[in-house]
Every structure is written in structure tokens, then in C-alpha cells.
Coordinates of C-alpha atoms in Angstrom, one line a residue:
X23 CA 59.0 -49.6 27.8
X24 CA 61.7 -51.3 29.8
X25 CA 59.1 -53.4 31.6
X26 CA 57.4 -54.4 28.3
X27 CA 60.8 -55.5 26.9
X28 CA 61.5 -57.7 30.0
X29 CA 58.0 -59.3 29.8
X30 CA 58.4 -60.1 26.2
X31 CA 61.8 -61.7 26.9
X32 CA 60.4 -63.8 29.7
X33 CA 57.5 -65.0 27.5
X34 CA 60.0 -66.0 24.8
X35 CA 62.1 -68.0 27.2
X36 CA 59.1 -69.8 28.6
X37 CA 57.9 -70.8 25.1
X38 CA 61.3 -72.1 24.3
X39 CA 61.5 -74.3 27.4
X40 CA 58.1 -75.8 26.8
X41 CA 59.2 -77.2 23.5
X42 CA 55.7 -78.2 22.4
X43 CA 55.9 -76.2 19.2
X44 CA 59.7 -76.2 18.7
X45 CA 60.5 -78.2 15.6
X46 CA 64.2 -78.4 16.6
X47 CA 63.2 -80.5 19.7
X48 CA 61.3 -83.1 17.8
X49 CA 62.9 -86.5 17.0
X50 CA 62.0 -88.9 14.3
X51 CA 62.5 -92.6 15.0
X52 CA 63.4 -94.7 11.8
X53 CA 62.3 -98.3 12.2
X54 CA 65.1 -100.8 11.9
X55 CA 65.1 -102.9 8.8
X56 CA 64.9 -106.6 9.5
X57 CA 66.2 -109.2 7.1
X58 CA 65.2 -112.9 7.2
X59 CA 67.3 -115.6 5.5
X60 CA 65.3 -118.3 3.9
X61 CA 66.4 -121.8 5.0
X62 CA 68.1 -123.9 2.3
X63 CA 65.7 -126.1 0.3
X64 CA 65.4 -129.7 1.1
X65 CA 67.5 -132.2 -1.0
X66 CA 65.2 -134.1 -3.2
X67 CA 66.3 -137.6 -2.2
X68 CA 67.1 -137.1 1.5
X69 CA 64.8 -134.3 2.7
X70 CA 67.8 -132.8 4.5
X71 CA 68.8 -129.1 3.9
X72 CA 70.8 -128.6 0.8
X73 CA 72.8 -125.3 0.9
X74 CA 74.5 -126.0 -2.5
X75 CA 72.5 -124.6 -5.4
X76 CA 74.7 -126.4 -7.9
X77 CA 74.1 -129.8 -6.3
X78 CA 70.3 -129.1 -6.0
X79 CA 70.1 -128.4 -9.7
X80 CA 72.2 -131.2 -11.0
X81 CA 70.9 -134.7 -12.1
X82 CA 71.0 -137.8 -10.0
X83 CA 74.0 -140.1 -10.7
X84 CA 73.4 -143.9 -10.5
X85 CA 76.4 -146.2 -10.3
X86 CA 76.2 -150.0 -10.6
X87 CA 78.5 -151.4 -7.8
X88 CA 79.8 -154.9 -7.3
X89 CA 79.3 -156.9 -4.1
X90 CA 81.1 -160.1 -4.7
X91 CA 83.4 -161.0 -1.8
X92 CA 86.4 -159.8 -3.8
X93 CA 84.7 -156.4 -4.3
X94 CA 84.5 -155.6 -0.6
X95 CA 85.2 -153.2 0.9
X96 CA 83.6 -150.9 -1.7
X97 CA 84.2 -147.1 -2.1
X98 CA 81.5 -144.4 -2.1
X99 CA 78.5 -146.3 -0.8
X100 CA 78.5 -144.2 2.4
X101 CA 78.1 -141.0 0.3
X102 CA 75.1 -142.1 -1.7
X103 CA 71.6 -140.7 -0.9
X104 CA 69.9 -143.9 -1.9
X105 CA 71.1 -147.5 -2.5
X106 CA 69.1 -150.2 -4.2
X107 CA 70.2 -153.8 -3.5
X108 CA 69.3 -156.5 -6.1
X109 CA 69.9 -160.2 -6.4
X110 CA 71.9 -161.3 -9.4
X111 CA 73.2 -164.7 -10.6
X112 CA 74.7 -167.2 -8.1
X113 CA 72.8 -165.8 -5.1
X114 CA 75.0 -162.7 -4.7
X115 CA 73.7 -159.1 -4.8
X116 CA 74.8 -155.9 -6.5
X117 CA 74.0 -152.3 -5.7
X118 CA 72.7 -149.2 -7.5
X119 CA 74.2 -146.3 -5.6
X120 CA 72.3 -143.0 -6.3
X121 CA 74.3 -139.8 -5.7
X122 CA 72.9 -136.3 -5.7
X123 CA 73.3 -134.2 -2.5
X124 CA 76.9 -135.4 -1.9
X125 CA 80.0 -136.4 -3.8
X126 CA 82.5 -139.3 -3.5
X127 CA 86.2 -139.1 -4.5
X128 CA 86.2 -142.8 -5.2
X129 CA 83.3 -145.1 -6.3
X130 CA 83.4 -148.7 -7.1
X131 CA 84.0 -151.4 -8.1
X132 CA 81.8 -150.6 -11.1
X133 CA 80.1 -153.6 -12.7
X134 CA 77.7 -154.6 -15.5
X135 CA 74.1 -153.7 -16.1
X136 CA 71.2 -156.1 -15.3
X137 CA 67.7 -156.4 -16.8
X138 CA 65.8 -154.8 -13.8
X139 CA 68.0 -151.7 -13.8
X140 CA 66.0 -149.7 -16.4
X141 CA 62.8 -150.1 -14.3
X142 CA 64.6 -148.9 -11.2
X143 CA 66.4 -145.8 -12.8
X144 CA 63.7 -144.6 -15.2
X145 CA 62.0 -142.2 -12.6
X146 CA 65.4 -140.7 -11.7
X147 CA 66.2 -139.6 -15.3
X148 CA 69.8 -139.0 -14.4
X149 CA 73.2 -140.4 -15.3
X150 CA 73.8 -144.1 -15.3
X151 CA 77.3 -145.5 -14.8
X152 CA 78.1 -149.2 -15.5
X153 CA 80.7 -151.5 -17.1
X154 CA 79.2 -153.4 -20.0
X155 CA 76.8 -156.3 -19.8
X156 CA 75.0 -158.9 -21.9
X157 CA 74.0 -157.2 -25.2
X158 CA 70.3 -157.7 -24.6
X159 CA 70.6 -155.9 -21.2
X160 CA 72.7 -153.1 -22.6
X161 CA 70.0 -152.5 -25.2
X162 CA 67.4 -152.2 -22.4
X163 CA 69.4 -149.5 -20.5
X164 CA 70.0 -147.6 -23.8
X165 CA 66.2 -147.3 -24.2
X166 CA 65.8 -145.9 -20.7
X167 CA 65.5 -142.1 -20.2
X168 CA 69.0 -141.8 -18.7
X169 CA 72.3 -140.4 -19.9
X170 CA 74.8 -143.3 -20.1
X171 CA 78.2 -142.5 -18.6
X172 CA 79.5 -146.1 -18.6
X173 CA 82.9 -147.4 -19.2
X174 CA 82.3 -147.6 -23.0
X175 CA 80.8 -144.1 -23.2
X176 CA 83.1 -142.2 -20.8
X177 CA 86.2 -144.4 -20.6
X178 CA 88.4 -141.6 -19.3
X179 CA 86.3 -141.3 -16.2
X180 CA 87.4 -144.8 -15.0
X181 CA 90.6 -146.3 -13.5
X182 CA 91.6 -149.9 -13.3
X183 CA 93.4 -150.3 -10.0
X184 CA 96.3 -152.7 -9.5
X185 CA 95.4 -153.5 -5.9
X186 CA 92.3 -155.5 -6.9
X187 CA 91.8 -158.5 -9.1
X188 CA 89.8 -158.0 -12.3
X189 CA 86.9 -157.6 -12.9
X190 CA 86.6 -156.1 -9.4
X191 CA 89.1 -153.3 -10.0
X192 CA 87.2 -150.6 -12.0
X193 CA 86.7 -147.4 -10.1
X194 CA 85.6 -143.9 -10.8
X195 CA 84.4 -140.7 -9.0
X196 CA 81.3 -138.6 -9.0
X197 CA 83.2 -135.6 -10.2
X198 CA 84.5 -137.5 -13.2
X199 CA 81.1 -138.9 -14.1
X200 CA 79.3 -135.6 -13.8
X201 CA 81.5 -134.3 -16.6
X202 CA 79.3 -136.5 -18.9
X203 CA 76.1 -134.7 -17.9
X204 CA 74.1 -132.9 -20.5
X205 CA 72.7 -129.4 -20.0
X206 CA 69.1 -130.5 -20.3
X207 CA 69.1 -133.3 -17.7
X208 CA 66.8 -132.5 -14.8
X209 CA 67.3 -133.1 -11.1
X210 CA 65.6 -136.2 -9.6
X211 CA 62.1 -136.1 -8.3
X212 CA 61.5 -136.8 -4.6
X213 CA 61.2 -140.5 -4.1
X214 CA 60.0 -140.6 -0.5
X215 CA 57.7 -138.9 2.0
X216 CA 59.7 -137.5 4.9
X217 CA 58.6 -136.4 8.4
X218 CA 58.8 -132.8 9.5
X219 CA 61.9 -132.2 11.6
X220 CA 61.6 -133.6 15.1
X221 CA 58.5 -135.7 14.4
X222 CA 58.8 -139.3 15.5
X223 CA 58.6 -142.2 13.1
X224 CA 56.0 -145.0 13.3
X225 CA 53.9 -143.6 16.1
X226 CA 50.8 -145.2 14.5
X227 CA 51.2 -148.8 13.4
X228 CA 54.9 -149.1 14.2
X229 CA 56.8 -151.3 16.6
X230 CA 60.2 -151.0 18.3
X231 CA 63.0 -152.9 16.4
X232 CA 66.8 -153.2 16.9
X233 CA 67.8 -156.0 14.6
X234 CA 66.5 -157.2 11.2
X235 CA 68.1 -160.1 9.2
X236 CA 66.9 -160.9 5.7
X237 CA 68.2 -163.5 3.2
X238 CA 68.7 -161.3 0.1
X239 CA 70.0 -164.2 -2.0
X240 CA 71.3 -167.7 -1.6
X241 CA 74.8 -166.4 -0.8
X242 CA 73.9 -163.1 0.8
X243 CA 72.4 -162.6 4.3
X244 CA 72.0 -158.9 5.3
X245 CA 71.6 -157.8 8.9
X246 CA 70.6 -154.3 9.9
X247 CA 71.3 -153.2 13.5
X248 CA 69.9 -150.0 15.0
X249 CA 72.6 -147.6 16.3
X250 CA 70.9 -145.1 18.6
X251 CA 74.2 -143.2 19.1
X252 CA 74.2 -142.1 15.5
X253 CA 70.6 -142.7 14.6
X254 CA 71.4 -145.0 11.6
X255 CA 71.0 -148.7 10.8
X256 CA 74.4 -150.4 10.5
X257 CA 74.9 -153.1 7.9
X258 CA 76.4 -156.5 8.3
X259 CA 76.8 -159.0 5.4
X260 CA 77.1 -162.7 6.0
X261 CA 78.1 -162.1 9.6
X262 CA 80.8 -159.5 9.0
X263 CA 80.5 -155.7 9.4
X264 CA 80.0 -154.2 5.9
X265 CA 82.5 -151.4 5.6
X266 CA 83.8 -149.0 3.0
X267 CA 87.5 -148.6 2.2
X268 CA 88.2 -146.2 5.0
X269 CA 87.0 -148.8 7.5
X270 CA 83.7 -147.1 8.4
X271 CA 80.7 -149.5 8.7
X272 CA 77.9 -148.7 6.3
X273 CA 75.0 -146.9 8.0
X274 CA 71.7 -145.5 6.6
X275 CA 68.9 -143.5 8.2
X276 CA 66.2 -145.6 6.7
X277 CA 66.0 -149.1 5.4
X278 CA 63.2 -150.5 3.2
X279 CA 62.9 -154.2 2.5
X280 CA 60.8 -154.4 -0.6
X281 CA 59.6 -158.0 -1.3
X282 CA 59.6 -158.7 -5.1
X283 CA 59.2 -161.6 -7.4
X284 CA 62.4 -162.9 -9.1
X285 CA 62.4 -165.0 -12.2
X286 CA 65.3 -166.3 -14.4
X287 CA 66.0 -164.9 -17.8
X288 CA 67.3 -167.0 -20.7
X289 CA 70.8 -165.6 -20.1
X290 CA 73.5 -167.3 -18.1
X291 CA 76.7 -165.9 -16.7
X292 CA 80.2 -167.4 -17.6
X293 CA 79.9 -169.8 -14.7
X294 CA 76.6 -171.2 -16.0
X295 CA 74.3 -169.5 -13.5
X296 CA 71.0 -168.2 -14.9
X297 CA 70.6 -164.4 -14.7
X298 CA 67.5 -163.5 -12.6
X299 CA 65.4 -160.3 -12.9
X300 CA 63.1 -158.7 -10.4
X301 CA 59.6 -157.4 -10.9
X302 CA 59.6 -153.9 -9.4
X303 CA 56.4 -152.9 -11.1
X304 CA 53.1 -154.0 -9.5
X305 CA 52.6 -154.2 -5.8
X306 CA 53.8 -156.2 -2.8
X307 CA 54.8 -156.2 0.9
X308 CA 57.3 -153.7 2.3
X309 CA 59.0 -153.3 5.7
X310 CA 60.2 -149.8 6.5
X311 CA 62.8 -149.3 9.2
X312 CA 63.5 -145.8 10.7
X313 CA 64.4 -144.4 14.1
X314 CA 64.6 -147.8 15.8
X315 CA 61.1 -148.8 14.7
X316 CA 59.5 -151.0 12.0
X317 CA 56.3 -150.2 10.0
X318 CA 54.9 -153.0 7.8
X319 CA 53.1 -151.9 4.7
X320 CA 52.8 -152.2 1.0
X321 CA 54.7 -151.0 -2.0
X322 CA 53.1 -150.1 -5.4
X323 CA 54.6 -149.0 -8.8
X324 CA 52.2 -148.7 -11.7
X325 CA 54.9 -148.7 -14.5
X326 CA 58.6 -148.2 -15.1
X327 CA 58.2 -144.4 -15.1
X328 CA 56.2 -144.3 -11.8
X329 CA 57.7 -143.6 -8.4
X330 CA 57.3 -146.5 -6.0
X331 CA 54.9 -145.6 -3.2
X332 CA 55.2 -147.1 0.3
X333 CA 52.0 -147.1 2.4
X334 CA 51.1 -148.4 5.8
X335 CA 48.2 -150.7 6.8
X336 CA 45.8 -147.8 6.7
X337 CA 46.8 -146.9 3.1
X338 CA 48.6 -143.7 4.1
X339 CA 52.1 -142.8 2.9
X340 CA 54.9 -144.0 5.2
X341 CA 56.8 -140.9 6.2
X342 CA 60.4 -141.5 7.1
X343 CA 63.1 -139.7 9.0
X344 CA 65.0 -137.2 6.7
X345 CA 68.3 -138.8 5.6
X346 CA 69.7 -141.6 3.5
X347 CA 67.7 -144.6 2.4
X348 CA 68.7 -148.2 1.5
X349 CA 66.2 -150.3 -0.4
X350 CA 66.7 -154.1 -0.4
X351 CA 64.8 -155.9 -3.2
X352 CA 64.3 -159.1 -1.3
X353 CA 62.8 -162.2 -2.9
X354 CA 59.2 -163.0 -1.9
X355 CA 59.4 -165.6 0.9
X356 CA 62.9 -164.6 1.9
X357 CA 63.9 -165.8 5.4
X358 CA 63.8 -163.0 7.9
X359 CA 64.2 -162.5 11.7
X360 CA 63.6 -159.5 13.8
X361 CA 64.1 -158.5 17.4

């Protein structure tokens, strides 16, 4: 009996050491949970990542900005996603600065509406800031599908500064103007086609370019110079660096020169100059500058509500580098030089 007991004990020990059937020796590996963070959506007007949901959901804000010599340097132009440049009376130009992905603590000087403005801003559907205008032009902008946050509608959002002569002294801010937004106003639609990150611009049909000069009006010559260190086009106006109030020279990722037909309206300004208007519906030539290159193509806009399309010589959309865009509405036949 003693031998049988010892044999049973040895068999038990051997079975324990083998562990093949011992549940206590088994281990269960739990797979690690992996979480992926989706990248922020692209801002509608720049194609750049927009981490702020509040900014992504808000409407575009368009501000009419002065560019008379007494108005420079302006404030806020460097924070705009898009800027439109239009010729007004006397051969000078004014700007429509479109804000959406960024804010500006100071914007101005704010000036009056012009007859082409409704056709420009209608696709954006946002807020429109201005300071008065001829009654017939004010009636036009009131019929456009935008929320007016001009000086007459939202006076408390504006300040008349003492360091500037009138009427070049009216300033505001994006924060003050956004207080006039309505709950049902939608974000802007994308206006441009942007390249995927890292893809070069103008590989097909483009040409290297470092300087472009265009006569935007009789009193305004604009020059754009490619700055490879910052990958933007730097602006010069009438031979002088165009700066904002903090001294920084204006620079935009993309520049579009859109050649349009101008004609005089029946209105005249106080100095007696006829007020022109531009035809931004229809079609015409367009030059697109991005990443140190130039692509020549065509623009087309079927009606005021349509988004302007920019296509190359093959009829394909011109995809630009993600970033800010300046659109110069140059007169057809304007003097230009490139190098």
C-alpha cells in the first residue's frame, strides 16, 4: 500500500508540472484598444485644417475696406481668408475682406458699398459690413442674401478714430461684427479647388514666376513678388510695400488676377468722377499665381449666385495651394508685366 501511495503522488506531481490541462496556468491576452483621432476638417475658404468648431460653423464676414492713400496702412487685411480688389472712381481701388477661419481685433478703415458688391458676396451668404453709399447702391446690397452689419445697422460695432482723417477713420473688429449674426446664417461654401497636401502647383501648364505687376486702376499699380522663405506672394502698391498697421507686409498664398469689363454708372462721386462697376458674371481670362508659378486660364460665373470657376487651358479646375487667396478684378487690357 505504501508503494501505491508513493506512485500516485508521483503521478500527481508529474501532471501538475506538465500544465497542459491546468486551468490555473493558462493566460488570456486582452487586445489593446486603439483610438484614432480624426484630423480637423478643412476650412471652407482656405483648405487648411480648422480645429475650431465654432469658427467652422459660423458665417463668412465680408468687410468693405478703403484703399485711398490716406487709408493706408489698413488693419485686418492680413487676417482675411480671401480679399477681393475692385476698381472704384478716380482710378483707386477698394477691398472686400472675407473673414471666416480667423479673427482680427481691428479692421478698417470701413467704407461705402459699390454696385458690383452684391454679385461678389451673394454666393458667400454671410455678413456684410460697410459704411453707407449712394442710395441706389445701398438698395442693391439690401436685396442680396446677406445680413447687413454696416454702420447704420450696427453702429455700436464701429469706432471713429482720432488718429485718422475722416472718412478714413472708421474701424471695427470681427468680434463686434459677429454679434450681428443671425442663428440661421450658414457657413460659406468652398470657393476654390485646393491641392492635396504636399502636391505641387501648376505642374501641367504652369510656368515659374517671381514678379507680377498689374495696373488695377489709373491710380493703382499692384505688384506681387514671390517670397519663397514664407511661401506667400508679397504685395506692393505704387512702388511701396503694402503693409498693415503693425508694419507687416501683406502676403497671400494665392493670387488670382481676374480680367473683367468695367463700365461707368450714371452716378458720380463728390469730386465729379463717374462711379464704375465691374461685370463679374460671364467669363474671361484669369491668371492664377501659387507656389512661385503662374497658370493662365479662364474664369466663369453663370449668375450672381454661382461660384466663380477657374479652369486651365485644358478646361480642368485650377487647384491651388491651401491657404489665403487674393482676387484682383483687373480691367480687361490692363497693363501687366511678369518675370
